[in-house]
PDB file of C-alpha atoms and ligand atoms in Angstrom:
ATOM      1  CA  MET R   1       0.000   0.000   0.000  1.00 53.00           C
ATOM      2  CA  ASN R   2       1.377   3.391  -1.019  1.00 58.00           C
ATOM      3  CA  VAL R   3       0.446   6.057   1.598  1.00 55.00           C
ATOM      4  CA  THR R   4       1.677   9.612   0.980  1.00 60.00           C
ATOM      5  CA  LYS R   5       1.631  12.026   3.915  1.00 62.00           C
ATOM      6  CA  SER R   6       3.052  15.553   4.091  1.00 66.00           C
ATOM      7  CA  PHE R   7       4.137  16.288   7.614  1.00 68.00           C
ATOM      8  CA  ILE R   8       5.560  19.703   8.431  1.00 69.00           C
ATOM      9  CA  ASN R   9       6.490  20.282  12.041  1.00 71.00           C
ATOM     10  CA  GLY R  10       4.354  17.269  12.899  1.00 73.00           C
ATOM     11  CA  VAL R  11       1.189  18.614  11.176  1.00 74.00           C
ATOM     12  CA  ASP R  12      -0.417  16.514   8.451  1.00 81.00           C
ATOM     13  CA  PHE R  13      -1.183  19.260   5.861  1.00 79.00           C
ATOM     14  CA  ALA R  14      -2.641  16.919   3.261  1.00 83.00           C
ATOM     15  CA  ALA R  15      -5.300  15.859   5.774  1.00 84.00           C
ATOM     16  CA  PHE R  16      -5.719  19.423   7.039  1.00 83.00           C
ATOM     17  CA  VAL R  17      -6.574  20.927   3.625  1.00 86.00           C
ATOM     18  CA  LYS R  18      -9.102  18.166   2.990  1.00 88.00           C
ATOM     19  CA  HIS R  19     -10.914  18.849   6.252  1.00 91.00           C
ATOM     20  CA  PRO R  20     -14.508  20.136   5.639  1.00 92.00           C
ATOM     21  CA  ALA R  21     -13.980  23.083   8.057  1.00 93.00           C
ATOM     22  CA  PHE R  22     -10.863  24.192   6.165  1.00 92.00           C
ATOM     23  CA  ILE R  23     -12.633  23.878   2.786  1.00 94.00           C
ATOM     24  CA  THR R  24     -15.603  25.932   4.076  1.00 95.00           C
ATOM     25  CA  ILE R  25     -13.406  28.703   5.526  1.00 96.00           C
ATOM     26  CA  ALA R  26     -11.172  28.801   2.428  1.00 96.00           C
ATOM     27  CA  THR R  27     -14.245  28.999   0.169  1.00 96.00           C
ATOM     28  CA  ILE R  28     -15.728  31.884   2.210  1.00 97.00           C
ATOM     29  CA  ILE R  29     -12.408  33.783   2.189  1.00 97.00           C
ATOM     30  CA  GLY R  30     -11.972  33.140  -1.552  1.00 97.00           C
ATOM     31  CA  ILE R  31     -15.480  34.346  -2.445  1.00 97.00           C
ATOM     32  CA  GLY R  32     -15.008  37.389  -0.152  1.00 98.00           C
ATOM     33  CA  ALA R  33     -11.695  38.252  -1.831  1.00 98.00           C
ATOM     34  CA  ILE R  34     -13.170  37.928  -5.349  1.00 98.00           C
ATOM     35  CA  PHE R  35     -16.167  40.075  -4.306  1.00 98.00           C
ATOM     36  CA  PHE R  36     -13.845  42.703  -2.778  1.00 98.00           C
ATOM     37  CA  ILE R  37     -11.664  42.854  -5.916  1.00 98.00           C
ATOM     38  CA  CYS R  38     -14.748  43.128  -8.197  1.00 97.00           C
ATOM     39  CA  MET R  39     -16.146  45.958  -6.021  1.00 97.00           C
ATOM     40  CA  GLN R  40     -12.807  47.790  -6.204  1.00 97.00           C
ATOM     41  CA  ILE R  41     -12.841  47.485 -10.016  1.00 97.00           C
ATOM     42  CA  VAL R  42     -16.459  48.730 -10.239  1.00 96.00           C
ATOM     43  CA  PHE R  43     -15.632  51.563  -7.799  1.00 95.00           C
ATOM     44  CA  TYR R  44     -12.619  52.568  -9.917  1.00 96.00           C
ATOM     45  CA  ILE R  45     -14.616  52.492 -13.185  1.00 96.00           C
ATOM     46  CA  TYR R  46     -17.461  54.659 -11.831  1.00 95.00           C
ATOM     47  CA  LYS R  47     -15.121  57.092 -10.033  1.00 95.00           C
ATOM     48  CA  LYS R  48     -13.243  57.528 -13.310  1.00 95.00           C
ATOM     49  CA  ARG R  49     -16.521  58.069 -15.152  1.00 95.00           C
ATOM     50  CA  LEU R  50     -17.513  60.863 -12.750  1.00 96.00           C
ATOM     51  CA  ASN R  51     -14.187  62.581 -13.360  1.00 94.00           C
ATOM     52  CA  THR R  52     -13.684  62.036 -17.088  1.00 95.00           C
ATOM     53  CA  PRO R  53     -14.157  65.347 -18.934  1.00 94.00           C
ATOM     54  CA  ILE R  54     -16.684  65.562 -21.761  1.00 94.00           C
ATOM     55  CA  THR R  55     -16.168  68.191 -24.481  1.00 91.00           C
ATOM     56  CA  ASP R  56     -18.646  71.072 -24.758  1.00 91.00           C
ATOM     57  CA  LYS R  57     -22.153  70.094 -25.866  1.00 88.00           C
ATOM     58  CA  GLU R  58     -24.087  73.309 -25.640  1.00 96.00           C
ATOM     59  CA  GLU R  59     -27.797  73.141 -26.479  1.00 96.00           C
ATOM     60  CA  ILE R  60     -30.227  76.040 -26.387  1.00 96.00           C
ATOM     61  CA  LEU R  61     -34.009  75.678 -26.162  1.00 94.00           C
ATOM     62  CA  SER R  62     -34.901  79.159 -27.215  1.00 90.00           C
ATOM     63  CA  ASN R  63     -37.929  81.229 -26.442  1.00 78.00           C
ATOM     64  CA  SER R  64     -37.903  84.561 -28.233  1.00 76.00           C
ATOM     65  CA  ASN R  65     -40.654  85.993 -26.014  1.00 78.00           C
ATOM     66  CA  THR R  66     -38.751  85.820 -22.755  1.00 77.00           C
ATOM     67  CA  LYS R  67     -35.939  87.361 -20.804  1.00 81.00           C
ATOM     68  CA  ASN R  68     -36.133  84.504 -18.284  1.00 92.00           C
ATOM     69  CA  LYS R  69     -33.217  82.192 -18.838  1.00 95.00           C
ATOM     70  CA  ILE R  70     -32.078  79.007 -17.123  1.00 96.00           C
ATOM     71  CA  LEU R  71     -28.579  77.509 -17.263  1.00 97.00           C
ATOM     72  CA  ILE R  72     -28.210  73.762 -16.733  1.00 98.00           C
ATOM     73  CA  LEU R  73     -24.796  72.143 -16.247  1.00 98.00           C
ATOM     74  CA  TYR R  74     -24.733  68.369 -15.962  1.00 98.00           C
ATOM     75  CA  HIS R  75     -22.353  65.443 -15.978  1.00 98.00           C
ATOM     76  CA  PRO R  76     -23.577  62.514 -18.112  1.00 97.00           C
ATOM     77  CA  SER R  77     -24.275  59.145 -16.447  1.00 96.00           C
ATOM     78  CA  LYS R  78     -23.520  55.712 -17.918  1.00 95.00           C
ATOM     79  CA  HIS R  79     -26.968  54.903 -19.289  1.00 95.00           C
ATOM     80  CA  GLY R  80     -28.137  58.432 -20.041  1.00 95.00           C
ATOM     81  CA  THR R  81     -30.445  58.807 -17.019  1.00 95.00           C
ATOM     82  CA  THR R  82     -28.943  62.173 -16.042  1.00 96.00           C
ATOM     83  CA  LYS R  83     -29.297  63.686 -19.527  1.00 96.00           C
ATOM     84  CA  ASN R  84     -32.863  62.326 -19.792  1.00 95.00           C
ATOM     85  CA  THR R  85     -33.721  64.062 -16.523  1.00 95.00           C
ATOM     86  CA  VAL R  86     -32.065  67.284 -17.730  1.00 96.00           C
ATOM     87  CA  ASP R  87     -34.168  67.074 -20.906  1.00 95.00           C
ATOM     88  CA  LYS R  88     -37.365  66.648 -18.829  1.00 94.00           C
ATOM     89  CA  ILE R  89     -36.464  69.611 -16.605  1.00 94.00           C
ATOM     90  CA  SER R  90     -35.664  71.709 -19.704  1.00 95.00           C
ATOM     91  CA  LYS R  91     -38.931  70.761 -21.420  1.00 93.00           C
ATOM     92  CA  TYR R  92     -40.933  71.704 -18.316  1.00 91.00           C
ATOM     93  CA  TYR R  93     -39.332  75.162 -18.061  1.00 92.00           C
ATOM     94  CA  ASN R  94     -39.339  75.787 -21.823  1.00 93.00           C
ATOM     95  CA  GLU R  95     -43.092  75.059 -21.948  1.00 91.00           C
ATOM     96  CA  ASN R  96     -43.463  77.577 -19.132  1.00 90.00           C
ATOM     97  CA  GLY R  97     -41.822  80.351 -21.130  1.00 92.00           C
ATOM     98  CA  TYR R  98     -38.117  80.041 -20.216  1.00 94.00           C
ATOM     99  CA  GLU R  99     -35.110  79.898 -22.499  1.00 96.00           C
ATOM    100  CA  ILE R 100     -32.813  77.035 -21.499  1.00 97.00           C
ATOM    101  CA  THR R 101     -29.072  76.703 -22.043  1.00 97.00           C
ATOM    102  CA  ILE R 102     -27.663  73.219 -21.391  1.00 98.00           C
ATOM    103  CA  ASN R 103     -24.019  72.197 -21.327  1.00 98.00           C
ATOM    104  CA  VAL R 104     -21.792  69.578 -19.739  1.00 98.00           C
ATOM    105  CA  ALA R 105     -20.187  70.631 -16.442  1.00 97.00           C
ATOM    106  CA  SER R 106     -16.695  70.020 -17.856  1.00 97.00           C
ATOM    107  CA  CYS R 107     -17.282  72.560 -20.665  1.00 96.00           C
ATOM    108  CA  LYS R 108     -14.516  75.006 -21.524  1.00 94.00           C
ATOM    109  CA  LYS R 109     -16.981  77.804 -22.174  1.00 94.00           C
ATOM    110  CA  ALA R 110     -17.339  80.460 -19.455  1.00 93.00           C
ATOM    111  CA  TYR R 111     -20.863  81.675 -18.660  1.00 95.00           C
ATOM    112  CA  ALA R 112     -22.051  85.056 -17.415  1.00 95.00           C
ATOM    113  CA  THR R 113     -24.155  83.355 -14.772  1.00 95.00           C
ATOM    114  CA  ASN R 114     -25.860  86.604 -13.733  1.00 94.00           C
ATOM    115  CA  LEU R 115     -27.830  86.497 -17.028  1.00 94.00           C
ATOM    116  CA  TYR R 116     -29.730  83.442 -15.817  1.00 95.00           C
ATOM    117  CA  LYS R 117     -32.640  83.339 -13.423  1.00 93.00           C
ATOM    118  CA  ILE R 118     -31.891  79.810 -12.187  1.00 95.00           C
ATOM    119  CA  ILE R 119     -28.736  77.691 -12.405  1.00 97.00           C
ATOM    120  CA  TYR R 120     -29.056  73.914 -12.276  1.00 97.00           C
ATOM    121  CA  LEU R 121     -26.090  71.696 -11.336  1.00 98.00           C
ATOM    122  CA  VAL R 122     -26.939  68.068 -12.111  1.00 98.00           C
ATOM    123  CA  SER R 123     -24.872  64.938 -11.463  1.00 98.00           C
ATOM    124  CA  PRO R 124     -25.373  61.180 -11.161  1.00 98.00           C
ATOM    125  CA  VAL R 125     -24.447  59.603  -7.796  1.00 97.00           C
ATOM    126  CA  TYR R 126     -22.139  56.596  -7.713  1.00 97.00           C
ATOM    127  CA  PHE R 127     -21.034  55.240  -4.311  1.00 96.00           C
ATOM    128  CA  GLY R 128     -22.214  58.465  -2.651  1.00 96.00           C
ATOM    129  CA  LYS R 129     -20.029  60.636  -4.915  1.00 96.00           C
ATOM    130  CA  VAL R 130     -20.990  63.236  -7.510  1.00 97.00           C
ATOM    131  CA  SER R 131     -18.930  64.693 -10.352  1.00 97.00           C
ATOM    132  CA  ASP R 132     -16.186  67.126  -9.320  1.00 96.00           C
ATOM    133  CA  PHE R 133     -16.721  69.072 -12.569  1.00 98.00           C
ATOM    134  CA  LEU R 134     -19.716  70.849 -11.040  1.00 98.00           C
ATOM    135  CA  LYS R 135     -17.561  72.053  -8.161  1.00 97.00           C
ATOM    136  CA  LYS R 136     -14.901  73.145 -10.676  1.00 97.00           C
ATOM    137  CA  PHE R 137     -17.536  75.034 -12.672  1.00 97.00           C
ATOM    138  CA  VAL R 138     -18.714  76.850  -9.534  1.00 97.00           C
ATOM    139  CA  GLN R 139     -15.113  77.774  -8.677  1.00 95.00           C
ATOM    140  CA  GLU R 140     -14.360  79.057 -12.192  1.00 94.00           C
ATOM    141  CA  ASN R 141     -17.609  80.951 -12.862  1.00 93.00           C
ATOM    142  CA  VAL R 142     -18.722  83.660 -10.441  1.00 90.00           C
ATOM    143  CA  ILE R 143     -22.144  82.759  -9.058  1.00 95.00           C
ATOM    144  CA  GLU R 144     -23.554  85.397  -6.699  1.00 95.00           C
ATOM    145  CA  ASN R 145     -27.120  86.300  -5.688  1.00 94.00           C
ATOM    146  CA  GLN R 146     -28.646  83.588  -7.868  1.00 93.00           C
ATOM    147  CA  ILE R 147     -31.060  80.716  -7.399  1.00 95.00           C
ATOM    148  CA  VAL R 148     -29.032  77.492  -7.600  1.00 97.00           C
ATOM    149  CA  TYR R 149     -30.567  74.005  -7.732  1.00 96.00           C
ATOM    150  CA  ILE R 150     -28.259  71.084  -7.001  1.00 97.00           C
ATOM    151  CA  VAL R 151     -29.842  67.952  -8.444  1.00 96.00           C
ATOM    152  CA  ASN R 152     -28.402  64.525  -7.690  1.00 97.00           C
ATOM    153  CA  ILE R 153     -29.636  61.563  -9.728  1.00 96.00           C
ATOM    154  CA  GLY R 154     -29.546  58.224  -7.900  1.00 96.00           C
ATOM    155  CA  LYS R 155     -31.634  55.291  -6.786  1.00 94.00           C
ATOM    156  CA  LEU R 156     -31.205  55.850  -3.035  1.00 95.00           C
ATOM    157  CA  HIS R 157     -33.164  58.324  -0.927  1.00 93.00           C
ATOM    158  CA  TYR R 158     -32.036  61.889  -0.240  1.00 93.00           C
ATOM    159  CA  GLN R 159     -28.664  61.778   1.565  1.00 94.00           C
ATOM    160  CA  PRO R 160     -27.502  65.217   2.878  1.00 96.00           C
ATOM    161  CA  LYS R 161     -23.846  64.128   2.697  1.00 97.00           C
ATOM    162  CA  GLU R 162     -23.965  63.762  -1.103  1.00 97.00           C
ATOM    163  CA  PHE R 163     -24.648  67.505  -1.443  1.00 97.00           C
ATOM    164  CA  GLU R 164     -22.186  68.865   1.139  1.00 96.00           C
ATOM    165  CA  ASN R 165     -19.043  69.115  -0.983  1.00 96.00           C
ATOM    166  CA  LEU R 166     -20.637  71.018  -3.875  1.00 97.00           C
ATOM    167  CA  ALA R 167     -22.982  73.116  -1.703  1.00 97.00           C
ATOM    168  CA  SER R 168     -20.075  74.307   0.472  1.00 97.00           C
ATOM    169  CA  THR R 169     -18.355  75.709  -2.652  1.00 97.00           C
ATOM    170  CA  ILE R 170     -21.343  77.865  -3.603  1.00 97.00           C
ATOM    171  CA  SER R 171     -21.384  81.386  -2.151  1.00 96.00           C
ATOM    172  CA  ASN R 172     -24.028  81.871   0.545  1.00 94.00           C
ATOM    173  CA  THR R 173     -25.294  84.969  -1.297  1.00 96.00           C
ATOM    174  CA  ASN R 174     -27.159  82.419  -3.434  1.00 96.00           C
ATOM    175  CA  GLU R 175     -30.455  80.708  -2.685  1.00 95.00           C
ATOM    176  CA  ILE R 176     -29.490  77.012  -2.777  1.00 96.00           C
ATOM    177  CA  TYR R 177     -31.969  74.154  -3.220  1.00 95.00           C
ATOM    178  CA  LYS R 178     -31.089  70.463  -3.098  1.00 95.00           C
ATOM    179  CA  LEU R 179     -33.035  67.793  -4.914  1.00 93.00           C
ATOM    180  CA  LYS R 180     -32.564  64.047  -5.232  1.00 94.00           C
ATOM    181  CA  LEU R 181     -34.250  62.459  -8.243  1.00 94.00           C
ATOM    182  CA  ARG R 182     -34.411  58.785  -9.229  1.00 91.00           C
ATOM    183  CA  GLY R 183     -34.442  59.611 -12.911  1.00 86.00           C
ATOM    184  CA  ASP R 184     -37.791  57.941 -13.527  1.00 83.00           C
ATOM    185  CA  GLU R 185     -40.014  60.759 -12.284  1.00 76.00           C
ATOM    186  CA  LYS R 186     -43.127  60.925 -14.430  1.00 78.00           C
ATOM    187  CA  ASP R 187     -43.858  64.408 -13.264  1.00 76.00           C
ATOM    188  CA  ILE R 188     -40.768  66.552 -13.056  1.00 81.00           C
ATOM    189  CA  LYS R 189     -42.994  69.534 -12.263  1.00 81.00           C
ATOM    190  CA  ASP R 190     -44.043  67.987  -8.916  1.00 83.00           C
ATOM    191  CA  ALA R 191     -40.437  67.064  -8.103  1.00 82.00           C
ATOM    192  CA  ILE R 192     -39.215  70.603  -8.743  1.00 80.00           C
ATOM    193  CA  GLU R 193     -42.100  72.224  -6.885  1.00 77.00           C
ATOM    194  CA  ASN R 194     -41.715  69.928  -3.824  1.00 74.00           C
ATOM    195  CA  LEU R 195     -37.983  70.512  -3.415  1.00 63.00           C
ATOM    196  CA  SER R 196     -36.408  68.749  -0.417  1.00 46.00           C
ATOM    197  CA  HIS R 197     -34.032  71.365   0.897  1.00 43.00           C
TER     198      HIS R 197
HETATM  199  C1  FMN J   1     -21.927  51.190  -9.204  1.00 59.63           C
HETATM  200  C2  FMN J   1     -23.109  52.040  -8.848  1.00 59.63           C
HETATM  201  C3  FMN J   1     -23.122  52.775  -7.676  1.00 59.63           C
HETATM  202  C4  FMN J   1     -24.240  53.555  -7.337  1.00 59.63           C
HETATM  203  N1  FMN J   1     -24.236  54.275  -6.175  1.00 59.63           N
HETATM  204  C5  FMN J   1     -25.314  55.021  -5.865  1.00 59.63           C
HETATM  205  C6  FMN J   1     -25.315  55.780  -4.663  1.00 59.63           C
HETATM  206  O1  FMN J   1     -24.376  55.812  -3.879  1.00 59.63           O
HETATM  207  N2  FMN J   1     -26.438  56.517  -4.378  1.00 59.63           N
HETATM  208  C7  FMN J   1     -27.520  56.539  -5.217  1.00 59.63           C
HETATM  209  O2  FMN J   1     -28.492  57.219  -4.912  1.00 59.63           O
HETATM  210  N3  FMN J   1     -27.525  55.824  -6.368  1.00 59.63           N
HETATM  211  C8  FMN J   1     -26.465  55.066  -6.716  1.00 59.63           C
HETATM  212  N4  FMN J   1     -26.461  54.344  -7.865  1.00 59.63           N
HETATM  213  C9  FMN J   1     -27.591  54.448  -8.778  1.00 59.63           C
HETATM  214  C10 FMN J   1     -27.287  55.421  -9.926  1.00 59.63           C
HETATM  215  O3  FMN J   1     -26.956  56.688  -9.412  1.00 59.63           O
HETATM  216  C11 FMN J   1     -28.476  55.529 -10.834  1.00 59.63           C
HETATM  217  O4  FMN J   1     -28.602  54.330 -11.534  1.00 59.63           O
HETATM  218  C12 FMN J   1     -28.406  56.705 -11.780  1.00 59.63           C
HETATM  219  O5  FMN J   1     -29.630  56.743 -12.439  1.00 59.63           O
HETATM  220  C13 FMN J   1     -27.248  56.604 -12.755  1.00 59.63           C
HETATM  221  O6  FMN J   1     -27.687  56.688 -14.093  1.00 59.63           O
HETATM  222  P1  FMN J   1     -27.286  55.644 -15.218  1.00 59.63           P
HETATM  223  O7  FMN J   1     -28.277  54.517 -15.093  1.00 59.63           O
HETATM  224  O8  FMN J   1     -27.442  56.431 -16.507  1.00 59.63           O
HETATM  225  O9  FMN J   1     -25.882  55.218 -14.960  1.00 59.63           O
HETATM  226  C14 FMN J   1     -25.362  53.580  -8.207  1.00 59.63           C
HETATM  227  C15 FMN J   1     -25.338  52.825  -9.396  1.00 59.63           C
HETATM  228  C16 FMN J   1     -24.227  52.061  -9.728  1.00 59.63           C
HETATM  229  C17 FMN J   1     -24.240  51.264 -11.012  1.00 59.63           C
END
């Protein structure tokens, strides 16, 4: 009979690694490690997405009968939910007599923000983070004595922490409103009029 045993310091490792308790613990640790690595990869991909610049994409929904203008800066999300929401917001205001200017937050163009009645800053939320381009825009364009709406698009409920970083950059001469949208609002009018701030 040929019996192979691997003893190291008196411990039978061959038997040890075949023990059901060892197999269970090793499986749990292995699955945990794979899950952790996958989460790190997903985290990296979405963080990069939030901070990858998009070249200028200015759109204007004009209304020749009005002096009321709205400026919307947004950072696009992976599946277009943020831009869809921006389009719904724009449609609502345009139908109510406003002229809307839309651009990506990472745009190179500088805006005379005082020409606009309301400024919207819109970002998707991934892992509790929003795009830093909105903060950069606020730092590079003077925004004083305006109405500013910060809109975060995400599936979770309103989380005050998500707004802190951007809101703290905006001068307190402005009237700041914070709104969390899921992106599937049928009635954007109700969402805007029932602002959670
Ligand atoms: C990896 C990942 C992380 C997310 N983290 C959050 C989060 O922290 N808070 C939140 O409200 N929504 C979160 N969401 C939901 C997205 O913000 C939501 O799907 C949003 O509509 C993004 O638009 P998209 O579907 O075009 O990517 C997350 C989604 C993904 C895929």
